[in-house]
Coordinates of C-alpha atoms and ligand atoms in Angstrom, one line a residue:
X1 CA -16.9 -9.5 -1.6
X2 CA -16.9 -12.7 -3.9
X3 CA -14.3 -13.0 -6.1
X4 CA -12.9 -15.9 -8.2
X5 CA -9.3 -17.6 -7.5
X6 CA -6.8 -20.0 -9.2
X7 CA -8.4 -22.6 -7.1
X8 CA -11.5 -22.1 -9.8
X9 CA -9.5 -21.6 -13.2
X10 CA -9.8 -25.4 -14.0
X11 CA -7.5 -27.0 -16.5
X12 CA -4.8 -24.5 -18.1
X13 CA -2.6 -26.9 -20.1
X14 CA -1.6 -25.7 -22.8
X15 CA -4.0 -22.1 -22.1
X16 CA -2.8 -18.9 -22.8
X17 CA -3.3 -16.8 -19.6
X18 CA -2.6 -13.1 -19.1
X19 CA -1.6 -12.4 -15.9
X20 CA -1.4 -8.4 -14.7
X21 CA 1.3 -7.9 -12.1
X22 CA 3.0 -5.0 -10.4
X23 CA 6.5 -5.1 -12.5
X24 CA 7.1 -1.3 -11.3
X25 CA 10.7 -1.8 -9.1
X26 CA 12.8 0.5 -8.4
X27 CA 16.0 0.5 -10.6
X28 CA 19.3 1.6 -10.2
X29 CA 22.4 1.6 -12.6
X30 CA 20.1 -0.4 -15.4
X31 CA 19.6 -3.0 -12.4
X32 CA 16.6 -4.1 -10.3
X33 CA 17.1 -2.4 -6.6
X34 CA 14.0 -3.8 -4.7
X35 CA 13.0 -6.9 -6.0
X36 CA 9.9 -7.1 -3.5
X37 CA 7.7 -6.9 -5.5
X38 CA 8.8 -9.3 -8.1
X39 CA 8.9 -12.0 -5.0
X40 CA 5.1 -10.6 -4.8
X41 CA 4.5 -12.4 -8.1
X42 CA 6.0 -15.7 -7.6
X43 CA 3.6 -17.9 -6.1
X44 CA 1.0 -16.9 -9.3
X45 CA 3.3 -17.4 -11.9
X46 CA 5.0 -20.5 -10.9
X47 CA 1.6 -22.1 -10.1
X48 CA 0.1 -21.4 -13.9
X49 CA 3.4 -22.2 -15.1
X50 CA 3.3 -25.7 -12.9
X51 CA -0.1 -26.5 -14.3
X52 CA 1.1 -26.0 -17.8
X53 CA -0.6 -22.7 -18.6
X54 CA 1.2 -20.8 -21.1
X55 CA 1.9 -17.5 -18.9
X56 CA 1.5 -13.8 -20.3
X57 CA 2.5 -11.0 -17.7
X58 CA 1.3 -7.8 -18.3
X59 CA 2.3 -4.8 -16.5
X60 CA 3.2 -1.1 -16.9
X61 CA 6.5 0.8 -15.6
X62 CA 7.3 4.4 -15.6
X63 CA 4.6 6.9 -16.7
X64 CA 5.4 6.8 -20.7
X65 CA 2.3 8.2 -21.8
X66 CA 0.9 5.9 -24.9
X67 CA 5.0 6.5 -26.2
X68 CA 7.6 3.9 -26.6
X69 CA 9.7 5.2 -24.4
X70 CA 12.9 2.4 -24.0
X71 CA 14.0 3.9 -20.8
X72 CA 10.6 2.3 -19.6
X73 CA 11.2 -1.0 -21.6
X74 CA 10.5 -3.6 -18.9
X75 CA 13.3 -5.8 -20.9
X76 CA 15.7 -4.7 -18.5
X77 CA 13.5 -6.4 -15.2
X78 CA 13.1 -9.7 -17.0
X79 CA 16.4 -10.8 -16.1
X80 CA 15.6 -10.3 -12.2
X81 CA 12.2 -11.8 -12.7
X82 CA 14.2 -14.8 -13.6
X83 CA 16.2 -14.7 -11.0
X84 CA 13.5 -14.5 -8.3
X85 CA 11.0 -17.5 -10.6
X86 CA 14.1 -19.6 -10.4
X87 CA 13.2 -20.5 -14.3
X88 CA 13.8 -19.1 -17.8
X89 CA 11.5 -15.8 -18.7
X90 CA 10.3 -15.2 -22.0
X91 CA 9.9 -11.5 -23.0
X92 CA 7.7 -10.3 -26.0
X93 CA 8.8 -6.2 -27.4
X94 CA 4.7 -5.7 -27.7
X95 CA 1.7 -6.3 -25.9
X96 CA -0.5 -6.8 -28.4
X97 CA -0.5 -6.9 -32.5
X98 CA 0.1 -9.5 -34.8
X99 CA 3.5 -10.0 -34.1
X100 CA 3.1 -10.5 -30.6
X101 CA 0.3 -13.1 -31.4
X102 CA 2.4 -14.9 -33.7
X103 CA 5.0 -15.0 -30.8
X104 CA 2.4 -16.4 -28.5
X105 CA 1.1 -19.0 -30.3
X106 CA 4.9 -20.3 -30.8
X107 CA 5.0 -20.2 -26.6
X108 CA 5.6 -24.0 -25.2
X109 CA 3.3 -25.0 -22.3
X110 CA 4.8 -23.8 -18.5
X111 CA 6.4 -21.1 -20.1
X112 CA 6.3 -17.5 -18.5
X113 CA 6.8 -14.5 -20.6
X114 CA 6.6 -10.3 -19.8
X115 CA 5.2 -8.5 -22.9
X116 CA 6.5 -5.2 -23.2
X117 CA 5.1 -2.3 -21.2
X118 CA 0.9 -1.7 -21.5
X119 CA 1.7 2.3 -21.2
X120 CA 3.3 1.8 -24.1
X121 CA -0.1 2.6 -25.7
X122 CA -2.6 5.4 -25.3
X123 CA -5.8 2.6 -24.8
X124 CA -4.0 1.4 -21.3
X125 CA -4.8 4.5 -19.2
X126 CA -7.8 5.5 -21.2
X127 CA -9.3 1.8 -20.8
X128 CA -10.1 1.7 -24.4
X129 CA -12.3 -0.7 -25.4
X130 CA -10.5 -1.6 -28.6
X131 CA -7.4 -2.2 -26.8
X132 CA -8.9 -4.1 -24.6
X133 CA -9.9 -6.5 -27.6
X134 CA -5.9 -6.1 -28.6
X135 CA -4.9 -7.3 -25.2
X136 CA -7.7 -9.9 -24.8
X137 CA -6.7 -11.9 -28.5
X138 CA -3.5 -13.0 -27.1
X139 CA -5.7 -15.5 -23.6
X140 CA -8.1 -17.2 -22.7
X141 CA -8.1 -15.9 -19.0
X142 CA -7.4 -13.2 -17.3
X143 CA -5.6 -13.3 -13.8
X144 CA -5.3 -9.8 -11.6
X145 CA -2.7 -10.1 -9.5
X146 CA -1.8 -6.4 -9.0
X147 CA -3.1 -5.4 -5.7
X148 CA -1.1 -2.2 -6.1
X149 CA -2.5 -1.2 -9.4
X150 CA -6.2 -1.6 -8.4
X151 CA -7.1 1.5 -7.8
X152 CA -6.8 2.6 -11.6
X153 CA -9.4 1.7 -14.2
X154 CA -6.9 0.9 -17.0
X155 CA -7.3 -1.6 -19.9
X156 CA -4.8 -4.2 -18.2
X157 CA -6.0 -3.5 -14.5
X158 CA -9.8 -3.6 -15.1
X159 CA -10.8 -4.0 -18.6
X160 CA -10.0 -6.9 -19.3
X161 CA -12.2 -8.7 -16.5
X162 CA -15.4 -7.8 -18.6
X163 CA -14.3 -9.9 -21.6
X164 CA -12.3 -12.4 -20.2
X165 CA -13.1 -15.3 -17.5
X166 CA -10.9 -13.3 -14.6
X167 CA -9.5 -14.6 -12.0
X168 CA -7.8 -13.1 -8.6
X169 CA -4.2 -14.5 -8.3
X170 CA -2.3 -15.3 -4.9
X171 CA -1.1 -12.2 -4.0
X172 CA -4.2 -10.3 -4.9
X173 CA -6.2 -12.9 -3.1
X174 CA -3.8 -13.1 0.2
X175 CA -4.0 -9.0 0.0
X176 CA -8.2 -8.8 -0.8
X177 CA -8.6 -11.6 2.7
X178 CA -6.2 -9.5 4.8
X179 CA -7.9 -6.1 4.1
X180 CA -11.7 -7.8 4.6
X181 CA -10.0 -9.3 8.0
X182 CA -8.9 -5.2 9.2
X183 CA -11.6 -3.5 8.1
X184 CA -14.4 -5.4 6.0
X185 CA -15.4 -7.9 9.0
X186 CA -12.5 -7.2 11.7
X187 CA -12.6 -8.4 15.0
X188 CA -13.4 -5.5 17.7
X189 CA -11.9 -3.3 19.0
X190 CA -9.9 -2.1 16.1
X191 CA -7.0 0.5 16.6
X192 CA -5.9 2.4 13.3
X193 CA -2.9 4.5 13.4
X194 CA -2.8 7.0 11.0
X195 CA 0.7 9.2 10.7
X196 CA 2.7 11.0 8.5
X197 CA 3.0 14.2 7.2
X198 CA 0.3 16.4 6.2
X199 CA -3.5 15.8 7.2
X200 CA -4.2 16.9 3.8
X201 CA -2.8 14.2 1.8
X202 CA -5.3 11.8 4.6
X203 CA -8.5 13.9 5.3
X204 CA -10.7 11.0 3.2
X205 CA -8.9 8.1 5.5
X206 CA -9.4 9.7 8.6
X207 CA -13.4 10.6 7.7
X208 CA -13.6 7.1 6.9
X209 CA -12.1 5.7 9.8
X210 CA -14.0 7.2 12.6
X211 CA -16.8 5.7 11.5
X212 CA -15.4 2.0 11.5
X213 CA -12.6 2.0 14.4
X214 CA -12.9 2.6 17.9
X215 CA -9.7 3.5 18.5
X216 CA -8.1 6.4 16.3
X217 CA -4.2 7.0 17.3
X218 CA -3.2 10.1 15.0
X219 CA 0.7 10.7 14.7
X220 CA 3.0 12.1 12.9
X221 CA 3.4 16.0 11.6
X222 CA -0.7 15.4 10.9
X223 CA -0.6 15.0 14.7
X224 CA 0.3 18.9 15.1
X225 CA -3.0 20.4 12.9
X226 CA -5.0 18.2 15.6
X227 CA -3.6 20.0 18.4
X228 CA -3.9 23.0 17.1
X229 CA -7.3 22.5 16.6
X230 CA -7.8 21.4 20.0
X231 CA -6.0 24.9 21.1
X232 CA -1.9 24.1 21.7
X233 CA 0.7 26.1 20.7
X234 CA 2.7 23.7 18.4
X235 CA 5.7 26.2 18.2
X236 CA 7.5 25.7 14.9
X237 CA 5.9 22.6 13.9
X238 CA 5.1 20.9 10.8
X239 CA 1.0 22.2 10.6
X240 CA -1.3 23.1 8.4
X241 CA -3.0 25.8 10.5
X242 CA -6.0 26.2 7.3
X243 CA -7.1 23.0 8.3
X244 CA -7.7 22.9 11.6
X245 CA -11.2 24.0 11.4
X246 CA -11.5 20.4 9.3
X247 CA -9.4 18.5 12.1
X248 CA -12.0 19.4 14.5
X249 CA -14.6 18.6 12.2
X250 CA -13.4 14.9 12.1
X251 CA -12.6 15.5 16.2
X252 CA -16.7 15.9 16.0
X253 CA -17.3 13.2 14.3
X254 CA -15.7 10.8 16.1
X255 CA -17.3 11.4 19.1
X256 CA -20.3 11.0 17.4
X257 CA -19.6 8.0 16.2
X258 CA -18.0 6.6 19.5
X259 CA -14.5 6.3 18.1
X260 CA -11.9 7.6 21.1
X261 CA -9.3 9.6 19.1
X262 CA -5.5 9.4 20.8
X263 CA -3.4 13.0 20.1
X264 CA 0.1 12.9 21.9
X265 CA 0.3 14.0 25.2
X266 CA 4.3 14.8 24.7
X267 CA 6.9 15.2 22.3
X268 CA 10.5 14.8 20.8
X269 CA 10.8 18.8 20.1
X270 CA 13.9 20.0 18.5
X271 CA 15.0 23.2 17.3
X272 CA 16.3 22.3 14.1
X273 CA 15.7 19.4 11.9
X274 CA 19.2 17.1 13.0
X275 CA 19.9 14.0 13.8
X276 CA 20.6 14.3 17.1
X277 CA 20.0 18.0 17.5
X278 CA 21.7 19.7 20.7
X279 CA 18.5 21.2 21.6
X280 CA 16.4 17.9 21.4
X281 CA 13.9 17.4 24.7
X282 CA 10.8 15.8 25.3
X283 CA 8.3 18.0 26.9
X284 CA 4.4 18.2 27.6
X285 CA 2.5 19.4 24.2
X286 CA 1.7 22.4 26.2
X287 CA 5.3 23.3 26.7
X288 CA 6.6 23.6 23.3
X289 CA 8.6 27.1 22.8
X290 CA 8.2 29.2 19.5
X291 CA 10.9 28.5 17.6
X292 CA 10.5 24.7 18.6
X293 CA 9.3 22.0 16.4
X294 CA 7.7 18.3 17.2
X295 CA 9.6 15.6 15.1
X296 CA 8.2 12.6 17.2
X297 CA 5.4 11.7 20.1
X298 CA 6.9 11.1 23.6
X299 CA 7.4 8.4 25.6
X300 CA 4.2 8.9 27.5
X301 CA 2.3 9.1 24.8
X302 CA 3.9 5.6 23.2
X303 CA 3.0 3.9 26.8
X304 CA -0.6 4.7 26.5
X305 CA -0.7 3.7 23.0
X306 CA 0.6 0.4 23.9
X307 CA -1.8 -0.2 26.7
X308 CA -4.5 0.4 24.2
X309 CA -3.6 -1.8 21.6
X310 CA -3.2 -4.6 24.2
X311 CA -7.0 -3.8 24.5
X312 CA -7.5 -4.5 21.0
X313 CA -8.1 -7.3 18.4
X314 CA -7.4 -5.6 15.2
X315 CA -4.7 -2.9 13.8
X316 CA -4.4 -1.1 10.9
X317 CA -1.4 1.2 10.4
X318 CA -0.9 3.8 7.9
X319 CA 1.9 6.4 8.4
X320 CA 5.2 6.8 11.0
X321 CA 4.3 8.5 14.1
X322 CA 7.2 10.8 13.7
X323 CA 10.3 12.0 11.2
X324 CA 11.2 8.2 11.5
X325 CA 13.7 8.9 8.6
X326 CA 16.2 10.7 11.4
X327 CA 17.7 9.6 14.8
X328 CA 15.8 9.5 17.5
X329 CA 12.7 10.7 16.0
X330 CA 12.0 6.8 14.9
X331 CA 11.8 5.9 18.6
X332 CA 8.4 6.1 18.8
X333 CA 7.2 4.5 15.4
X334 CA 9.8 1.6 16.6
X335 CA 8.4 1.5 20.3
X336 CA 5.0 0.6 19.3
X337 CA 5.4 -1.0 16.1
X338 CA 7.6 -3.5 18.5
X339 CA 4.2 -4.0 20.7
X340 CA 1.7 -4.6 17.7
X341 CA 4.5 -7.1 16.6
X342 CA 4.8 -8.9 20.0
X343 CA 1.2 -8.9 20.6
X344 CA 0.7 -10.1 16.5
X345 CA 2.9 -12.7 17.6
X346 CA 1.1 -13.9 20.7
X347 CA -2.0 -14.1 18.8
X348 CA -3.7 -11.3 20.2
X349 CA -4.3 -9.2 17.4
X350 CA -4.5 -9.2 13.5
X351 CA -2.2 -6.5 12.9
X352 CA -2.3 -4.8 9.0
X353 CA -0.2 -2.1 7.6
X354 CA 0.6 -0.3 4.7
X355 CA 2.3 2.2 2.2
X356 CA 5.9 3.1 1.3
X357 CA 6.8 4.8 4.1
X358 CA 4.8 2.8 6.4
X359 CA 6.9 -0.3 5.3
X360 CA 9.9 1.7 5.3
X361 CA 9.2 2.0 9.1
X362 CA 8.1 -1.4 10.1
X363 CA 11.4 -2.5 8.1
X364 CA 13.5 -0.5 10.0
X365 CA 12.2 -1.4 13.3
X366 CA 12.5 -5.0 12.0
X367 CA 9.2 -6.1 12.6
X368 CA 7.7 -6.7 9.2
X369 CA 7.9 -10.0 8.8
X370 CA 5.6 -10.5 12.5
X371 CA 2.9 -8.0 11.5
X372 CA 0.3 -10.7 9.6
X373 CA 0.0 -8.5 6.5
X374 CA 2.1 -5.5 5.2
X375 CA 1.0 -4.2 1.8
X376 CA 3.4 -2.7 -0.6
X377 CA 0.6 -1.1 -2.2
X378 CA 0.3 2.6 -2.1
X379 CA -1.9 4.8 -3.5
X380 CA -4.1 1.4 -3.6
X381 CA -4.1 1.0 0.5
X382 CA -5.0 4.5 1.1
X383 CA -7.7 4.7 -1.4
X384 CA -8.7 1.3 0.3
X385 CA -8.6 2.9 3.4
X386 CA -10.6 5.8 2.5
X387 CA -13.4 3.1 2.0
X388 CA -13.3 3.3 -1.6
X389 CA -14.5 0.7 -4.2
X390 CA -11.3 -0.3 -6.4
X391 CA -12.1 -0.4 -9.5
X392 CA -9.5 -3.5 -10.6
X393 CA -11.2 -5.3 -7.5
X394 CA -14.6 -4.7 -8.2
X395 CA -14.3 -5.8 -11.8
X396 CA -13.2 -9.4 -9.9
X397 CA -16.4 -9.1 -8.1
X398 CA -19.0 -11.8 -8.5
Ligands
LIG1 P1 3.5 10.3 4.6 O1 4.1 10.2 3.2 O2 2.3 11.3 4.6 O3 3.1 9.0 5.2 O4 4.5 11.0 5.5 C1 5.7 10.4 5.9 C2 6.7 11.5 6.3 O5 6.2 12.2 7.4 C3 8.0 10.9 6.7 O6 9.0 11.3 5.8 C4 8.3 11.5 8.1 O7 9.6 12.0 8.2 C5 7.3 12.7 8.1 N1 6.9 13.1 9.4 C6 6.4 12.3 10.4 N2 6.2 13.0 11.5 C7 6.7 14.3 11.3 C8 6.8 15.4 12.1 N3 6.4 15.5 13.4 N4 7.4 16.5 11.6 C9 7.8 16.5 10.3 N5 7.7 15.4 9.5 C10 7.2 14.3 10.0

């Protein structure tokens, strides 16, 4: 993968460049509640801004529909942007038309400005040519910085590459050379954990990843449909009992492809859904009553795991290993997200992880900041998981 960076934009004094970033926070109360990802967008904007660029961020928020919808206005996120740029933020109620030209061309140089909400018309989602001429009047360049929005072929996420010069920004770039480092051209052996809830929801990740990892370490309620393919009784548990017939499938084809999958040998079985539940125990897989359920793998099971990432060079983590929301049933999402972290730290292995929950998780086991990549992204790092083309990446391509 070739793309161009900021590092090959040349002189933007005084240039008009639209910048596509991932405003879509969550809000509380009117007020920004997670301003992660607006820290995301920092080191892109200030460096355009720095080199006298005139800066246009474009962005979508909420799922209007082609409506102007002001409950999606993303006015109300310019004050926090602000806040987090450490500098004045411009903000322009359309992003495109002749009024918003004429407010562009009055923009001084180093200047950053949001234009209002690209969902705000139909052509965004439907990646209409003509409004990608709308969008494209107002710059000269085009920087995609929204790792997180890659995955959809809209006018302001892909578009716009064709018929602009485009350019990856910081975060996109840091986020494109982590992912090539896990699973384009990663260091063997590579461990992926894959958890969470249903297999369904991962069946495409998990066909994908057999063929690329050696080491496959499935947790998680998807853990369960895996064990019940491979014959145990998994009581009350969270399973989709249709789709063990497709577990075993992928069980197949990771032998064939010489990828060692890792299913729990024990659990943290409960009878009821709790914190703390009064009937919580750990037990052999093969000991689980009826009316238990599994909310987390066991202590044995974390051990191995541990042992085999020490074996390992590369990690890639999608998923908690158990109902990490809910005390103790984090213990063993914490455990061994505390062992890819020490052994990230020692320099032993390129650890990469992603998705809401997933970063929910490392957060809470307060390890984040010592895996060397966590992506916010969501729907983007699965598809990218999946081994799918992005479409906002491959329009950077070449
Ligand atoms: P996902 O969105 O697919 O990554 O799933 C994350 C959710 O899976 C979290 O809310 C966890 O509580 C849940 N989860 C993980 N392990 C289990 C389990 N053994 N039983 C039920 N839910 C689980």
């Amino acid at each position: 993968m070739t793309f161009k960076t900021l590092d090959d934009i040349g002189d933007v004094t005084g240039m008009a460049v639209l910048v596509r970033e991932d405003l879509n926070v969550p809000m509380a109360d009117g007020q920004v509640s997670d301003d992660t990802r607006l820290r995301a967008t920092v080191a892109t904007l200030a460096e355009l801004a720095d080199k006298g660029a005139r800066v246009l961020v474009l962005a979508h928020f909420g799922r209007p529909k082609g409506q102007r919808v002001p409950a999606d206005s993303l006015g109300p996120i310019v004050p926090a942007l602000s806040a987090v740029l450490g500098r004045a933020v411009g903000f322009i109620d359309d992003c495109c038309g002749a009024g918003a030209e004429a407010a562009v061309a009055a923009l001084a140089p180093g200047s950053i400005t949001v234009l209002e909400n690209t969902r705000f018309h139909g052509g965004e989602e439907k990646n209409d040519p003509a409004f990608v001429a709308a969008l494209a009047r107002l710059g000269q360049a085009y920087v995609n910085d929204a790792f997180s929005a890659a995955h959809r072929a809209h006018a302001s996420t892909e578009g716009l590459a064709h018929v602009l010069p485009a350019y990856a920004g910081r975060a996109m770039q840091a986020e494109l050379e982590a992912l090539e480092k896990a699973l384009g051209k990663p260091e063997h052996p590579v461990a992926a954990v894959v958890g969470g809830a249903k297999v369904s929801t991962k069946l495409d990740v998990l066909k994908h990843l057999v063929s690329k990892v050696d080491h496959l370490i499935i947790g998680g309620g998807m853990a369960n449909t895996f064990l019940a393919a491979r014959g145990v009784d998994v009581g009350k548990s969270l399973c989709e009992h249709d789709l063990t017939g497709t577990a075993e499938e992928i069980l197949t084809a990771a032998e064939a492809a010489g990828c060692t999958v890792h299913l729990p040998y024990d659990a943290a079985v409960a009878k009821e859904f709790a914190a703390n539940p009064p009937s919580l125990r750990i037990c052999n897989v093969h000991e689980i009553a009826p009316d238990e359920m599994i909310l987390d793998i066991g202590p044995q099971a974390v051990e191995a795991l541990a042992d085999v990432l020490k074996t390992c060079r590369t990690l890639v983590w999608n998923g908690p290993l158990g109902a990490f929301e809910i005390a103790p049933f984090d213990t063993a999402t914490v455990a061994l997200a505390r062992s890819a972290a020490a052994l990230t730290k020692e320099g032993a292995l390129v650890s990469v992880a992603g998705g809401g929950d997933t970063v929910a998780a490392l957060n809470h086991a307060g390890v984040a900041g010592d895996f060397s990549y966590v992506s916010t992204a969501g729907g983007a790092f699965l598809e990218w998981m999946e081994g799918k083309e992005l479409p906002g990446v491959a329009a950077l391509n070449g």
